[in-house]
Amino acid sequence: MLFEAMSGLHINMSKSIIYLVNEVPNLENFADIMCCSIGSFPTTYLDTIGCWLQISWGLEWYCGKSLKDDCLPGSNNISHKEARLTLINSVLDSISTYFMPLFPLPANVQNHLDKIRRDFL
């Protein structure tokens, strides 16, 4: 796979699960080719039952049942400036962690991305 070749990481397909969003023809054949299983909603992750929430601006957001009240936009916990900053910062930090090792990134580009993030926050 391209990801494995570029990153040097190995994907354990036996632990991977395909989740349907719409009707997919020949899904069983695709799952057999990819050596993974087929899942269904609601899902479990770290022993918490989760669901996909449709956010008003068209994005989907996955929240665990125990975290649902904290995750929803407009709830008291996420309305605090510190909580929003922490959430935004953790998401923006993960972009470079997961995607940038695949491509050579010059130091000046990384510094520019950090400046954009600081200005945004």
mmCIF file of C-alpha atoms in Angstrom, residues 27-121:
data_model
loop_
_atom_site.group_PDB
_atom_site.id
_atom_site.type_symbol
_atom_site.label_atom_id
_atom_site.label_comp_id
_atom_site.label_asym_id
_atom_site.label_seq_id
_atom_site.Cartn_x
_atom_site.Cartn_y
_atom_site.Cartn_z
ATOM 1 C CA LEU A 27 -19.051 -5.006 -0.013
ATOM 2 C CA GLU A 28 -18.301 -8.550 1.137
ATOM 3 C CA ASN A 29 -15.901 -9.038 -1.783
ATOM 4 C CA PHE A 30 -14.186 -5.734 -1.026
ATOM 5 C CA ALA A 31 -13.822 -6.664 2.660
ATOM 6 C CA ASP A 32 -12.308 -10.018 1.659
ATOM 7 C CA ILE A 33 -9.814 -8.318 -0.662
ATOM 8 C CA MET A 34 -8.819 -5.812 2.036
ATOM 9 C CA CYS A 35 -8.711 -8.569 4.725
ATOM 10 C CA CYS A 36 -10.932 -6.618 7.103
ATOM 11 C CA SER A 37 -14.393 -7.012 8.593
ATOM 12 C CA ILE A 38 -17.672 -5.148 8.100
ATOM 13 C CA GLY A 39 -19.041 -3.105 11.015
ATOM 14 C CA SER A 40 -22.365 -1.472 11.767
ATOM 15 C CA PHE A 41 -23.619 1.481 13.777
ATOM 16 C CA PRO A 42 -23.716 2.201 16.662
ATOM 17 C CA THR A 43 -20.030 1.449 17.112
ATOM 18 C CA THR A 44 -17.936 0.875 20.198
ATOM 19 C CA TYR A 45 -14.539 2.426 20.790
ATOM 20 C CA LEU A 46 -12.647 1.843 24.034
ATOM 21 C CA ASP A 47 -15.809 0.270 25.478
ATOM 22 C CA THR A 48 -17.940 3.367 24.924
ATOM 23 C CA ILE A 49 -20.925 3.266 22.618
ATOM 24 C CA GLY A 50 -20.757 6.032 20.080
ATOM 25 C CA CYS A 51 -22.781 7.573 17.334
ATOM 26 C CA TRP A 52 -22.355 9.948 14.428
ATOM 27 C CA LEU A 53 -23.916 13.318 15.084
ATOM 28 C CA GLN A 54 -25.031 15.528 12.238
ATOM 29 C CA ILE A 55 -23.846 19.047 13.018
ATOM 30 C CA SER A 56 -25.890 21.964 11.707
ATOM 31 C CA TRP A 57 -23.189 23.155 9.300
ATOM 32 C CA GLY A 58 -23.064 19.790 7.540
ATOM 33 C CA LEU A 59 -20.157 18.101 9.264
ATOM 34 C CA GLU A 60 -20.407 14.778 10.996
ATOM 35 C CA TRP A 61 -18.893 14.434 14.443
ATOM 36 C CA TYR A 62 -18.264 11.178 16.282
ATOM 37 C CA CYS A 63 -18.897 11.336 20.018
ATOM 38 C CA GLY A 64 -18.846 8.588 22.582
ATOM 39 C CA LYS A 65 -21.996 8.224 24.662
ATOM 40 C CA SER A 66 -20.212 9.310 27.834
ATOM 41 C CA LEU A 67 -18.693 12.321 26.053
ATOM 42 C CA LYS A 68 -21.766 13.387 24.081
ATOM 43 C CA ASP A 69 -22.705 16.349 26.289
ATOM 44 C CA ASP A 70 -19.130 17.634 26.296
ATOM 45 C CA CYS A 71 -18.683 17.288 22.536
ATOM 46 C CA LEU A 72 -21.777 19.031 21.260
ATOM 47 C CA PRO A 73 -21.273 22.580 20.043
ATOM 48 C CA GLY A 74 -23.109 25.061 22.219
ATOM 49 C CA SER A 75 -22.881 22.974 25.378
ATOM 50 C CA ASN A 76 -21.490 24.739 28.413
ATOM 51 C CA ASN A 77 -18.203 22.824 28.429
ATOM 52 C CA ILE A 78 -17.258 23.471 24.798
ATOM 53 C CA SER A 79 -18.424 27.106 24.945
ATOM 54 C CA HIS A 80 -15.558 28.085 27.211
ATOM 55 C CA LYS A 81 -12.708 29.715 25.319
ATOM 56 C CA GLU A 82 -10.084 27.475 26.922
ATOM 57 C CA ALA A 83 -11.941 24.312 25.900
ATOM 58 C CA ARG A 84 -12.309 25.497 22.304
ATOM 59 C CA LEU A 85 -8.634 26.449 22.131
ATOM 60 C CA THR A 86 -7.576 23.067 23.485
ATOM 61 C CA LEU A 87 -9.770 21.248 20.974
ATOM 62 C CA ILE A 88 -8.574 23.334 18.015
ATOM 63 C CA ASN A 89 -4.929 23.082 19.063
ATOM 64 C CA SER A 90 -5.041 19.295 19.464
ATOM 65 C CA VAL A 91 -6.625 18.855 16.033
ATOM 66 C CA LEU A 92 -4.136 21.178 14.348
ATOM 67 C CA ASP A 93 -1.221 19.471 16.127
ATOM 68 C CA SER A 94 -2.347 16.066 14.888
ATOM 69 C CA ILE A 95 -2.254 17.199 11.261
ATOM 70 C CA SER A 96 1.527 17.458 11.263
ATOM 71 C CA THR A 97 1.899 14.309 13.371
ATOM 72 C CA TYR A 98 -0.069 12.070 11.024
ATOM 73 C CA PHE A 99 0.318 13.573 7.567
ATOM 74 C CA MET A 100 3.561 15.521 7.388
ATOM 75 C CA PRO A 101 5.918 12.533 7.942
ATOM 76 C CA LEU A 102 4.767 11.238 4.553
ATOM 77 C CA PHE A 103 6.225 14.233 2.756
ATOM 78 C CA PRO A 104 9.460 16.172 3.250
ATOM 79 C CA LEU A 105 8.566 19.454 4.939
ATOM 80 C CA PRO A 106 11.122 22.267 5.012
ATOM 81 C CA ALA A 107 11.629 23.993 8.355
ATOM 82 C CA ASN A 108 10.473 27.355 7.021
ATOM 83 C CA VAL A 109 7.164 25.798 5.899
ATOM 84 C CA GLN A 110 6.658 24.243 9.350
ATOM 85 C CA ASN A 111 7.402 27.606 10.974
ATOM 86 C CA HIS A 112 4.907 29.301 8.654
ATOM 87 C CA LEU A 113 2.218 26.713 9.528
ATOM 88 C CA ASP A 114 2.882 27.262 13.238
ATOM 89 C CA LYS A 115 2.552 31.029 12.750
ATOM 90 C CA ILE A 116 -0.795 30.586 10.965
ATOM 91 C CA ARG A 117 -2.008 28.382 13.820
ATOM 92 C CA ARG A 118 -0.905 30.889 16.482
ATOM 93 C CA ASP A 119 -2.610 33.726 14.619
ATOM 94 C CA PHE A 120 -5.772 31.640 14.257
ATOM 95 C CA LEU A 121 -5.919 30.816 17.951
#
